[in-house]
């Protein structure tokens, strides 16, 4: 299916974040063509695109860089500082969704932040190796880190659930490139995939590989099976692999989460790896923002 691309003019670009660990969020796009079957953003986007299928459209905020420049100047005037707190790219899109190579909005926003001399932490989280093209800009930003979502080491599994996203092997290679270029990197293991990434062997192998490519920080998140996400994910599983449904259902219990957290503690033991927020994130009990 050919995706629908909407060129839009945004009213704001630097918005207050509701996510733990970040104060602001920048979404140069709305929607995401990677179409992951577990995506939490799909339900958030419903109010803007109630009749469209997640993964089939992208709103391109063509004025994002100019707007960011204006908003930074305004905040600097008001707050008398070049550090307004941490900024996260992105919460309802992937900042390096394929069309970033055409529109370059994430790159231009990073250029604006570099030229402004932003002094707070900037974190970019993606599934796309496209980010390595921006190493030159990333090197100009004071406190920047790039994180890759890595839910498995198996390309077949990533292709199955992260349908249009670049395969996980290409993400691992990109992490290595970024590390070699001196950019701090981290990995986001979320959601922890029931059936696929749920035992000590798989999680240990994943951590071994991530450490091999220079990761020093890792975040974990339990799968979010709130009703809208579950509806979309389970209708996909019913068609493609109904035998997995029992395992995914089981993952939505406290007992499962407790056991998985024990497994993660075991897998993390003795490693020189920092755990983001110091715990496994669960959407229903989000840690308080710092
Ligand atoms: S890459 Fe992120 S925003 Fe895009 S579909 Fe996947 S989970 Fe959702």
PDB file of C-alpha atoms and ligand atoms in Angstrom:
ATOM      1  CA  UNK A   1       0.000   0.000   0.000  1.00  0.00           C
ATOM      2  CA  UNK A   2       1.301   3.472  -0.889  1.00  0.00           C
ATOM      3  CA  UNK A   3       1.455   5.568   2.282  1.00  0.00           C
ATOM      4  CA  UNK A   4      -0.442   8.821   2.475  1.00  0.00           C
ATOM      5  CA  UNK A   5       1.921  11.734   3.085  1.00  0.00           C
ATOM      6  CA  UNK A   6       0.387  14.925   4.484  1.00  0.00           C
ATOM      7  CA  UNK A   7       2.474  18.086   4.439  1.00  0.00           C
ATOM      8  CA  UNK A   8       1.296  20.111   7.416  1.00  0.00           C
ATOM      9  CA  UNK A   9       2.198  23.273   9.308  1.00  0.00           C
ATOM     10  CA  UNK A  10       2.637  22.655  13.025  1.00  0.00           C
ATOM     11  CA  UNK A  11       1.600  25.160  15.671  1.00  0.00           C
ATOM     12  CA  UNK A  12       4.136  23.961  18.259  1.00  0.00           C
ATOM     13  CA  UNK A  13       7.132  21.648  18.081  1.00  0.00           C
ATOM     14  CA  UNK A  14       8.834  21.685  21.484  1.00  0.00           C
ATOM     15  CA  UNK A  15       6.156  20.231  23.724  1.00  0.00           C
ATOM     16  CA  UNK A  16       6.129  19.237  27.372  1.00  0.00           C
ATOM     17  CA  UNK A  17       6.793  15.539  27.795  1.00  0.00           C
ATOM     18  CA  UNK A  18       4.666  13.138  29.797  1.00  0.00           C
ATOM     19  CA  UNK A  19       7.385  10.480  29.581  1.00  0.00           C
ATOM     20  CA  UNK A  20       9.600   9.625  32.530  1.00  0.00           C
ATOM     21  CA  UNK A  21      13.164  10.853  32.150  1.00  0.00           C
ATOM     22  CA  UNK A  22      12.449  13.672  29.675  1.00  0.00           C
ATOM     23  CA  UNK A  23      11.123  17.209  30.044  1.00  0.00           C
ATOM     24  CA  UNK A  24      10.372  18.021  26.414  1.00  0.00           C
ATOM     25  CA  UNK A  25       9.605  16.079  23.301  1.00  0.00           C
ATOM     26  CA  UNK A  26      10.038  16.882  19.610  1.00  0.00           C
ATOM     27  CA  UNK A  27       7.991  15.023  16.982  1.00  0.00           C
ATOM     28  CA  UNK A  28       9.010  16.255  13.512  1.00  0.00           C
ATOM     29  CA  UNK A  29       6.415  13.844  12.112  1.00  0.00           C
ATOM     30  CA  UNK A  30       3.083  12.445  13.281  1.00  0.00           C
ATOM     31  CA  UNK A  31       2.454   8.809  12.483  1.00  0.00           C
ATOM     32  CA  UNK A  32       5.048   6.201  11.626  1.00  0.00           C
ATOM     33  CA  UNK A  33       5.486   4.060   8.552  1.00  0.00           C
ATOM     34  CA  UNK A  34       7.327   1.321  10.461  1.00  0.00           C
ATOM     35  CA  UNK A  35       3.947   0.044  11.603  1.00  0.00           C
ATOM     36  CA  UNK A  36       5.069  -2.025  14.617  1.00  0.00           C
ATOM     37  CA  UNK A  37       2.237  -4.250  15.770  1.00  0.00           C
ATOM     38  CA  UNK A  38       2.722  -3.404  19.458  1.00  0.00           C
ATOM     39  CA  UNK A  39       3.063   0.366  18.962  1.00  0.00           C
ATOM     40  CA  UNK A  40       1.554   2.448  21.783  1.00  0.00           C
ATOM     41  CA  UNK A  41       1.596   5.592  19.600  1.00  0.00           C
ATOM     42  CA  UNK A  42      -1.015   4.009  17.315  1.00  0.00           C
ATOM     43  CA  UNK A  43      -3.700   4.548  19.937  1.00  0.00           C
ATOM     44  CA  UNK A  44      -2.573   8.131  20.682  1.00  0.00           C
ATOM     45  CA  UNK A  45      -2.779   8.990  16.991  1.00  0.00           C
ATOM     46  CA  UNK A  46      -6.366   7.775  16.729  1.00  0.00           C
ATOM     47  CA  UNK A  47      -7.870  11.127  17.726  1.00  0.00           C
ATOM     48  CA  UNK A  48      -6.179  12.835  14.764  1.00  0.00           C
ATOM     49  CA  UNK A  49      -6.584  10.031  12.263  1.00  0.00           C
ATOM     50  CA  UNK A  50      -9.603   8.059  13.477  1.00  0.00           C
ATOM     51  CA  UNK A  51     -10.278   6.381  10.130  1.00  0.00           C
ATOM     52  CA  UNK A  52      -6.739   5.619   9.049  1.00  0.00           C
ATOM     53  CA  UNK A  53      -4.730   2.508   9.706  1.00  0.00           C
ATOM     54  CA  UNK A  54      -1.541   2.983  11.728  1.00  0.00           C
ATOM     55  CA  UNK A  55       1.479   2.656   9.474  1.00  0.00           C
ATOM     56  CA  UNK A  56      -0.288   3.945   6.360  1.00  0.00           C
ATOM     57  CA  UNK A  57       0.116   7.715   6.780  1.00  0.00           C
ATOM     58  CA  UNK A  58       2.660  10.290   7.842  1.00  0.00           C
ATOM     59  CA  UNK A  59       2.115  13.931   8.741  1.00  0.00           C
ATOM     60  CA  UNK A  60       5.235  15.883   7.828  1.00  0.00           C
ATOM     61  CA  UNK A  61       5.621  19.064   9.896  1.00  0.00           C
ATOM     62  CA  UNK A  62       7.331  21.075   7.215  1.00  0.00           C
ATOM     63  CA  UNK A  63       7.912  24.126   9.435  1.00  0.00           C
ATOM     64  CA  UNK A  64       9.394  22.127  12.368  1.00  0.00           C
ATOM     65  CA  UNK A  65      12.948  23.564  12.221  1.00  0.00           C
ATOM     66  CA  UNK A  66      11.864  27.223  11.850  1.00  0.00           C
ATOM     67  CA  UNK A  67       9.323  26.802  14.610  1.00  0.00           C
ATOM     68  CA  UNK A  68      11.907  25.197  16.886  1.00  0.00           C
ATOM     69  CA  UNK A  69      14.269  28.142  16.353  1.00  0.00           C
ATOM     70  CA  UNK A  70      11.528  30.577  17.359  1.00  0.00           C
ATOM     71  CA  UNK A  71      10.440  28.544  20.391  1.00  0.00           C
ATOM     72  CA  UNK A  72      14.025  28.186  21.656  1.00  0.00           C
ATOM     73  CA  UNK A  73      14.571  31.936  21.375  1.00  0.00           C
ATOM     74  CA  UNK A  74      11.337  32.639  23.256  1.00  0.00           C
ATOM     75  CA  UNK A  75      12.151  30.185  26.065  1.00  0.00           C
ATOM     76  CA  UNK A  76      15.687  31.522  26.383  1.00  0.00           C
ATOM     77  CA  UNK A  77      14.314  35.019  26.834  1.00  0.00           C
ATOM     78  CA  UNK A  78      11.873  33.838  29.482  1.00  0.00           C
ATOM     79  CA  UNK A  79      14.103  31.376  31.358  1.00  0.00           C
ATOM     80  CA  UNK A  80      17.456  33.215  30.897  1.00  0.00           C
ATOM     81  CA  UNK A  81      19.262  29.946  30.133  1.00  0.00           C
ATOM     82  CA  UNK A  82      20.101  27.669  27.218  1.00  0.00           C
ATOM     83  CA  UNK A  83      19.106  24.604  29.211  1.00  0.00           C
ATOM     84  CA  UNK A  84      15.356  24.038  29.605  1.00  0.00           C
ATOM     85  CA  UNK A  85      15.804  20.381  30.590  1.00  0.00           C
ATOM     86  CA  UNK A  86      16.077  17.164  28.625  1.00  0.00           C
ATOM     87  CA  UNK A  87      14.642  16.808  25.123  1.00  0.00           C
ATOM     88  CA  UNK A  88      13.489  13.509  23.617  1.00  0.00           C
ATOM     89  CA  UNK A  89      13.057  12.677  19.903  1.00  0.00           C
ATOM     90  CA  UNK A  90      10.293  11.351  19.540  1.00  0.00           C
ATOM     91  CA  UNK A  91       7.142  10.079  21.259  1.00  0.00           C
ATOM     92  CA  UNK A  92       4.576   9.567  18.481  1.00  0.00           C
ATOM     93  CA  UNK A  93       6.801   8.814  15.506  1.00  0.00           C
ATOM     94  CA  UNK A  94      10.247   7.496  14.698  1.00  0.00           C
ATOM     95  CA  UNK A  95      12.459  10.555  14.066  1.00  0.00           C
ATOM     96  CA  UNK A  96      14.309   8.585  11.366  1.00  0.00           C
ATOM     97  CA  UNK A  97      11.304   7.110   9.602  1.00  0.00           C
ATOM     98  CA  UNK A  98      12.372   6.456   5.976  1.00  0.00           C
ATOM     99  CA  UNK A  99      11.064   9.756   4.597  1.00  0.00           C
ATOM    100  CA  UNK A 100      13.483  11.624   6.872  1.00  0.00           C
ATOM    101  CA  UNK A 101      15.984  11.029   4.037  1.00  0.00           C
ATOM    102  CA  UNK A 102      13.747  13.251   1.861  1.00  0.00           C
ATOM    103  CA  UNK A 103      12.472  15.879   4.316  1.00  0.00           C
ATOM    104  CA  UNK A 104      15.422  15.960   6.754  1.00  0.00           C
ATOM    105  CA  UNK A 105      13.328  17.548   9.490  1.00  0.00           C
ATOM    106  CA  UNK A 106      15.041  15.717  12.346  1.00  0.00           C
ATOM    107  CA  UNK A 107      18.428  16.663  10.961  1.00  0.00           C
ATOM    108  CA  UNK A 108      17.400  20.313  10.594  1.00  0.00           C
ATOM    109  CA  UNK A 109      15.991  20.394  14.144  1.00  0.00           C
ATOM    110  CA  UNK A 110      19.300  18.997  15.417  1.00  0.00           C
ATOM    111  CA  UNK A 111      21.150  21.677  13.449  1.00  0.00           C
ATOM    112  CA  UNK A 112      18.977  24.326  15.093  1.00  0.00           C
ATOM    113  CA  UNK A 113      19.740  22.879  18.552  1.00  0.00           C
ATOM    114  CA  UNK A 114      23.478  22.714  17.754  1.00  0.00           C
ATOM    115  CA  UNK A 115      23.561  26.306  16.456  1.00  0.00           C
ATOM    116  CA  UNK A 116      21.555  27.482  19.467  1.00  0.00           C
ATOM    117  CA  UNK A 117      24.142  25.818  21.746  1.00  0.00           C
ATOM    118  CA  UNK A 118      21.517  23.848  23.658  1.00  0.00           C
ATOM    119  CA  UNK A 119      22.941  22.848  27.021  1.00  0.00           C
ATOM    120  CA  UNK A 120      20.473  20.196  28.224  1.00  0.00           C
ATOM    121  CA  UNK A 121      20.468  16.461  27.477  1.00  0.00           C
ATOM    122  CA  UNK A 122      19.129  15.423  24.103  1.00  0.00           C
ATOM    123  CA  UNK A 123      18.094  11.828  23.530  1.00  0.00           C
ATOM    124  CA  UNK A 124      17.144  10.355  20.168  1.00  0.00           C
ATOM    125  CA  UNK A 125      15.439   6.980  19.982  1.00  0.00           C
ATOM    126  CA  UNK A 126      14.957   5.172  16.720  1.00  0.00           C
ATOM    127  CA  UNK A 127      14.820   1.868  14.870  1.00  0.00           C
ATOM    128  CA  UNK A 128      16.513   3.292  11.795  1.00  0.00           C
ATOM    129  CA  UNK A 129      20.194   3.260  10.792  1.00  0.00           C
ATOM    130  CA  UNK A 130      19.496   6.525   8.898  1.00  0.00           C
ATOM    131  CA  UNK A 131      20.639   8.300  12.067  1.00  0.00           C
ATOM    132  CA  UNK A 132      24.288   7.537  11.254  1.00  0.00           C
ATOM    133  CA  UNK A 133      24.071  10.051   8.404  1.00  0.00           C
ATOM    134  CA  UNK A 134      23.758  12.743  11.075  1.00  0.00           C
ATOM    135  CA  UNK A 135      26.909  11.862  13.022  1.00  0.00           C
ATOM    136  CA  UNK A 136      28.419  15.179  11.890  1.00  0.00           C
ATOM    137  CA  UNK A 137      25.613  17.156  13.572  1.00  0.00           C
ATOM    138  CA  UNK A 138      25.438  14.866  16.597  1.00  0.00           C
ATOM    139  CA  UNK A 139      29.113  15.561  17.219  1.00  0.00           C
ATOM    140  CA  UNK A 140      28.313  19.269  17.470  1.00  0.00           C
ATOM    141  CA  UNK A 141      25.758  18.824  20.268  1.00  0.00           C
ATOM    142  CA  UNK A 142      26.990  18.985  23.847  1.00  0.00           C
ATOM    143  CA  UNK A 143      24.982  16.229  25.571  1.00  0.00           C
ATOM    144  CA  UNK A 144      23.406  13.903  23.074  1.00  0.00           C
ATOM    145  CA  UNK A 145      22.726  10.168  23.168  1.00  0.00           C
ATOM    146  CA  UNK A 146      21.257   7.886  20.527  1.00  0.00           C
ATOM    147  CA  UNK A 147      19.202   4.884  21.527  1.00  0.00           C
ATOM    148  CA  UNK A 148      18.025   2.011  19.388  1.00  0.00           C
ATOM    149  CA  UNK A 149      14.973  -0.051  20.168  1.00  0.00           C
ATOM    150  CA  UNK A 150      16.148  -3.645  20.112  1.00  0.00           C
ATOM    151  CA  UNK A 151      13.546  -6.233  21.078  1.00  0.00           C
ATOM    152  CA  UNK A 152      15.268  -9.348  19.711  1.00  0.00           C
ATOM    153  CA  UNK A 153      18.430 -10.365  17.847  1.00  0.00           C
ATOM    154  CA  UNK A 154      16.458 -12.276  15.243  1.00  0.00           C
ATOM    155  CA  UNK A 155      15.658 -10.434  11.990  1.00  0.00           C
ATOM    156  CA  UNK A 156      12.711 -12.761  11.367  1.00  0.00           C
ATOM    157  CA  UNK A 157      11.134 -11.800  14.676  1.00  0.00           C
ATOM    158  CA  UNK A 158      11.745  -8.100  14.122  1.00  0.00           C
ATOM    159  CA  UNK A 159      10.241  -8.378  10.635  1.00  0.00           C
ATOM    160  CA  UNK A 160       7.239 -10.243  12.054  1.00  0.00           C
ATOM    161  CA  UNK A 161       6.300  -7.671  14.716  1.00  0.00           C
ATOM    162  CA  UNK A 162       8.059  -4.488  13.522  1.00  0.00           C
ATOM    163  CA  UNK A 163       6.731  -5.068  10.055  1.00  0.00           C
ATOM    164  CA  UNK A 164       8.236  -2.180   8.061  1.00  0.00           C
ATOM    165  CA  UNK A 165      11.082  -1.199  10.390  1.00  0.00           C
ATOM    166  CA  UNK A 166      14.711  -1.819   9.421  1.00  0.00           C
ATOM    167  CA  UNK A 167      15.783  -5.296  10.596  1.00  0.00           C
ATOM    168  CA  UNK A 168      17.417  -5.536  13.966  1.00  0.00           C
ATOM    169  CA  UNK A 169      20.793  -6.608  12.508  1.00  0.00           C
ATOM    170  CA  UNK A 170      21.044  -3.210  10.771  1.00  0.00           C
ATOM    171  CA  UNK A 171      20.267  -1.454  14.076  1.00  0.00           C
ATOM    172  CA  UNK A 172      23.071  -3.335  15.834  1.00  0.00           C
ATOM    173  CA  UNK A 173      25.499  -2.290  13.065  1.00  0.00           C
ATOM    174  CA  UNK A 174      24.356   1.336  13.426  1.00  0.00           C
ATOM    175  CA  UNK A 175      24.921   1.227  17.195  1.00  0.00           C
ATOM    176  CA  UNK A 176      28.477   0.086  16.529  1.00  0.00           C
ATOM    177  CA  UNK A 177      29.067   2.904  14.016  1.00  0.00           C
ATOM    178  CA  UNK A 178      27.749   5.520  16.442  1.00  0.00           C
ATOM    179  CA  UNK A 179      29.864   4.163  19.291  1.00  0.00           C
ATOM    180  CA  UNK A 180      32.969   4.204  17.110  1.00  0.00           C
ATOM    181  CA  UNK A 181      32.168   7.814  16.176  1.00  0.00           C
ATOM    182  CA  UNK A 182      32.157   8.744  19.871  1.00  0.00           C
ATOM    183  CA  UNK A 183      28.381   9.223  20.226  1.00  0.00           C
ATOM    184  CA  UNK A 184      26.972   7.893  23.526  1.00  0.00           C
ATOM    185  CA  UNK A 185      24.498   5.112  22.784  1.00  0.00           C
ATOM    186  CA  UNK A 186      21.892   3.146  24.663  1.00  0.00           C
ATOM    187  CA  UNK A 187      19.434   0.373  23.922  1.00  0.00           C
ATOM    188  CA  UNK A 188      15.741   0.256  24.639  1.00  0.00           C
ATOM    189  CA  UNK A 189      14.582  -3.328  25.095  1.00  0.00           C
ATOM    190  CA  UNK A 190      10.905  -2.617  24.934  1.00  0.00           C
ATOM    191  CA  UNK A 191       8.538  -4.092  24.727  1.00  0.00           C
ATOM    192  CA  UNK A 192      10.005  -7.247  26.210  1.00  0.00           C
ATOM    193  CA  UNK A 193       8.478  -9.645  23.711  1.00  0.00           C
ATOM    194  CA  UNK A 194       6.480 -12.503  25.225  1.00  0.00           C
ATOM    195  CA  UNK A 195       7.587 -15.887  23.861  1.00  0.00           C
ATOM    196  CA  UNK A 196      10.602 -14.397  22.006  1.00  0.00           C
ATOM    197  CA  UNK A 197      12.538 -12.329  24.572  1.00  0.00           C
ATOM    198  CA  UNK A 198      11.396 -13.735  27.855  1.00  0.00           C
ATOM    199  CA  UNK A 199      14.005 -16.127  29.211  1.00  0.00           C
ATOM    200  CA  UNK A 200      17.483 -15.824  30.691  1.00  0.00           C
ATOM    201  CA  UNK A 201      19.200 -17.237  27.589  1.00  0.00           C
ATOM    202  CA  UNK A 202      17.606 -14.805  25.128  1.00  0.00           C
ATOM    203  CA  UNK A 203      17.987 -11.767  27.372  1.00  0.00           C
ATOM    204  CA  UNK A 204      21.609 -12.605  28.203  1.00  0.00           C
ATOM    205  CA  UNK A 205      22.458 -13.078  24.510  1.00  0.00           C
ATOM    206  CA  UNK A 206      20.852  -9.743  23.744  1.00  0.00           C
ATOM    207  CA  UNK A 207      22.823  -7.978  26.479  1.00  0.00           C
ATOM    208  CA  UNK A 208      26.074  -9.664  25.368  1.00  0.00           C
ATOM    209  CA  UNK A 209      25.573  -8.368  21.818  1.00  0.00           C
ATOM    210  CA  UNK A 210      24.658  -4.877  22.990  1.00  0.00           C
ATOM    211  CA  UNK A 211      27.752  -4.675  25.186  1.00  0.00           C
ATOM    212  CA  UNK A 212      29.873  -5.937  22.300  1.00  0.00           C
ATOM    213  CA  UNK A 213      28.787  -2.880  20.245  1.00  0.00           C
ATOM    214  CA  UNK A 214      29.526  -0.423  23.032  1.00  0.00           C
ATOM    215  CA  UNK A 215      26.247   0.001  24.913  1.00  0.00           C
ATOM    216  CA  UNK A 216      26.660   1.177  28.490  1.00  0.00           C
ATOM    217  CA  UNK A 217      23.008   1.827  29.304  1.00  0.00           C
ATOM    218  CA  UNK A 218      19.949  -0.273  28.700  1.00  0.00           C
ATOM    219  CA  UNK A 219      16.245   0.381  29.293  1.00  0.00           C
ATOM    220  CA  UNK A 220      13.632  -2.321  29.696  1.00  0.00           C
ATOM    221  CA  UNK A 221       9.878  -2.047  29.285  1.00  0.00           C
ATOM    222  CA  UNK A 222       7.104  -4.584  29.782  1.00  0.00           C
ATOM    223  CA  UNK A 223       4.686  -5.001  26.926  1.00  0.00           C
ATOM    224  CA  UNK A 224       1.756  -2.590  27.011  1.00  0.00           C
ATOM    225  CA  UNK A 225      -1.429  -4.562  26.404  1.00  0.00           C
ATOM    226  CA  UNK A 226      -3.960  -1.834  27.020  1.00  0.00           C
ATOM    227  CA  UNK A 227      -7.253  -2.479  25.143  1.00  0.00           C
ATOM    228  CA  UNK A 228      -6.587  -0.610  21.874  1.00  0.00           C
ATOM    229  CA  UNK A 229      -3.063  -1.982  21.510  1.00  0.00           C
ATOM    230  CA  UNK A 230      -4.246  -5.487  22.319  1.00  0.00           C
ATOM    231  CA  UNK A 231      -7.062  -5.263  19.774  1.00  0.00           C
ATOM    232  CA  UNK A 232      -4.685  -4.364  16.944  1.00  0.00           C
ATOM    233  CA  UNK A 233      -1.902  -6.760  17.981  1.00  0.00           C
ATOM    234  CA  UNK A 234      -4.144  -9.731  18.642  1.00  0.00           C
ATOM    235  CA  UNK A 235      -6.060  -9.374  15.409  1.00  0.00           C
ATOM    236  CA  UNK A 236      -2.661  -9.574  13.645  1.00  0.00           C
ATOM    237  CA  UNK A 237      -1.547 -12.584  15.724  1.00  0.00           C
ATOM    238  CA  UNK A 238      -4.851 -14.348  15.090  1.00  0.00           C
ATOM    239  CA  UNK A 239      -4.181 -14.105  11.352  1.00  0.00           C
ATOM    240  CA  UNK A 240      -0.445 -14.814  11.344  1.00  0.00           C
ATOM    241  CA  UNK A 241       0.422 -16.934  14.366  1.00  0.00           C
ATOM    242  CA  UNK A 242      -2.537 -17.798  16.590  1.00  0.00           C
ATOM    243  CA  UNK A 243      -0.410 -20.210  18.644  1.00  0.00           C
ATOM    244  CA  UNK A 244       1.342 -17.158  20.174  1.00  0.00           C
ATOM    245  CA  UNK A 245      -1.815 -15.675  21.673  1.00  0.00           C
ATOM    246  CA  UNK A 246      -1.666 -17.679  24.903  1.00  0.00           C
ATOM    247  CA  UNK A 247       1.892 -16.514  25.618  1.00  0.00           C
ATOM    248  CA  UNK A 248       1.001 -12.874  24.903  1.00  0.00           C
ATOM    249  CA  UNK A 249      -2.078 -13.099  27.107  1.00  0.00           C
ATOM    250  CA  UNK A 250      -0.036 -14.558  29.934  1.00  0.00           C
ATOM    251  CA  UNK A 251       2.351 -11.589  29.713  1.00  0.00           C
ATOM    252  CA  UNK A 252      -0.376  -9.279  30.955  1.00  0.00           C
ATOM    253  CA  UNK A 253      -0.270 -10.600  34.510  1.00  0.00           C
ATOM    254  CA  UNK A 254       1.618  -9.386  37.559  1.00  0.00           C
ATOM    255  CA  UNK A 255       3.035 -12.874  38.133  1.00  0.00           C
ATOM    256  CA  UNK A 256       4.601 -12.875  34.655  1.00  0.00           C
ATOM    257  CA  UNK A 257       6.045  -9.395  35.150  1.00  0.00           C
ATOM    258  CA  UNK A 258       7.521 -10.297  38.549  1.00  0.00           C
ATOM    259  CA  UNK A 259       9.148 -13.442  37.161  1.00  0.00           C
ATOM    260  CA  UNK A 260      10.499 -11.572  34.151  1.00  0.00           C
ATOM    261  CA  UNK A 261      11.987  -8.879  36.373  1.00  0.00           C
ATOM    262  CA  UNK A 262      13.805 -11.615  38.322  1.00  0.00           C
ATOM    263  CA  UNK A 263      15.173 -12.980  35.063  1.00  0.00           C
ATOM    264  CA  UNK A 264      16.366  -9.501  34.063  1.00  0.00           C
ATOM    265  CA  UNK A 265      18.086  -8.948  37.430  1.00  0.00           C
ATOM    266  CA  UNK A 266      19.892 -12.240  36.934  1.00  0.00           C
ATOM    267  CA  UNK A 267      20.880 -11.383  33.362  1.00  0.00           C
ATOM    268  CA  UNK A 268      22.153  -7.932  34.414  1.00  0.00           C
ATOM    269  CA  UNK A 269      24.217  -9.260  37.333  1.00  0.00           C
ATOM    270  CA  UNK A 270      27.969  -8.643  37.017  1.00  0.00           C
ATOM    271  CA  UNK A 271      27.624  -6.508  33.893  1.00  0.00           C
ATOM    272  CA  UNK A 272      28.977  -3.009  33.612  1.00  0.00           C
ATOM    273  CA  UNK A 273      25.588  -1.797  32.373  1.00  0.00           C
ATOM    274  CA  UNK A 274      23.417   0.979  33.735  1.00  0.00           C
ATOM    275  CA  UNK A 275      19.669   0.301  33.811  1.00  0.00           C
ATOM    276  CA  UNK A 276      17.526   3.252  32.672  1.00  0.00           C
ATOM    277  CA  UNK A 277      15.418   4.554  35.598  1.00  0.00           C
ATOM    278  CA  UNK A 278      16.811   1.656  37.660  1.00  0.00           C
ATOM    279  CA  UNK A 279      13.810  -0.565  36.957  1.00  0.00           C
ATOM    280  CA  UNK A 280      11.748  -2.238  34.262  1.00  0.00           C
ATOM    281  CA  UNK A 281       9.169   0.266  33.042  1.00  0.00           C
ATOM    282  CA  UNK A 282       5.527  -0.676  33.068  1.00  0.00           C
ATOM    283  CA  UNK A 283       3.074   1.759  31.498  1.00  0.00           C
ATOM    284  CA  UNK A 284       0.522   1.379  34.298  1.00  0.00           C
ATOM    285  CA  UNK A 285       3.074   2.211  36.993  1.00  0.00           C
ATOM    286  CA  UNK A 286       5.264   4.746  35.260  1.00  0.00           C
ATOM    287  CA  UNK A 287       8.049   5.985  37.523  1.00  0.00           C
ATOM    288  CA  UNK A 288       7.684   9.631  38.532  1.00  0.00           C
ATOM    289  CA  UNK A 289       9.394  12.101  36.228  1.00  0.00           C
ATOM    290  CA  UNK A 290      12.620  13.443  37.642  1.00  0.00           C
TER     291      UNK A 290
HETATM  292  S1  LIG B   1       8.993   2.678  15.260  1.00  0.00           S
HETATM  293 FE1  LIG B   1       8.100   3.344  17.209  1.00  0.00          FE
HETATM  294  S2  LIG B   1       6.568   4.892  16.617  1.00  0.00           S
HETATM  295 FE2  LIG B   1       7.070   3.721  14.786  1.00  0.00          FE
HETATM  296  S3  LIG B   1       5.509   2.115  14.676  1.00  0.00           S
HETATM  297 FE3  LIG B   1       7.310   1.268  15.722  1.00  0.00          FE
HETATM  298  S4  LIG B   1       6.913   1.561  17.905  1.00  0.00           S
HETATM  299 FE4  LIG B   1       5.516   2.905  16.770  1.00  0.00          FE
END
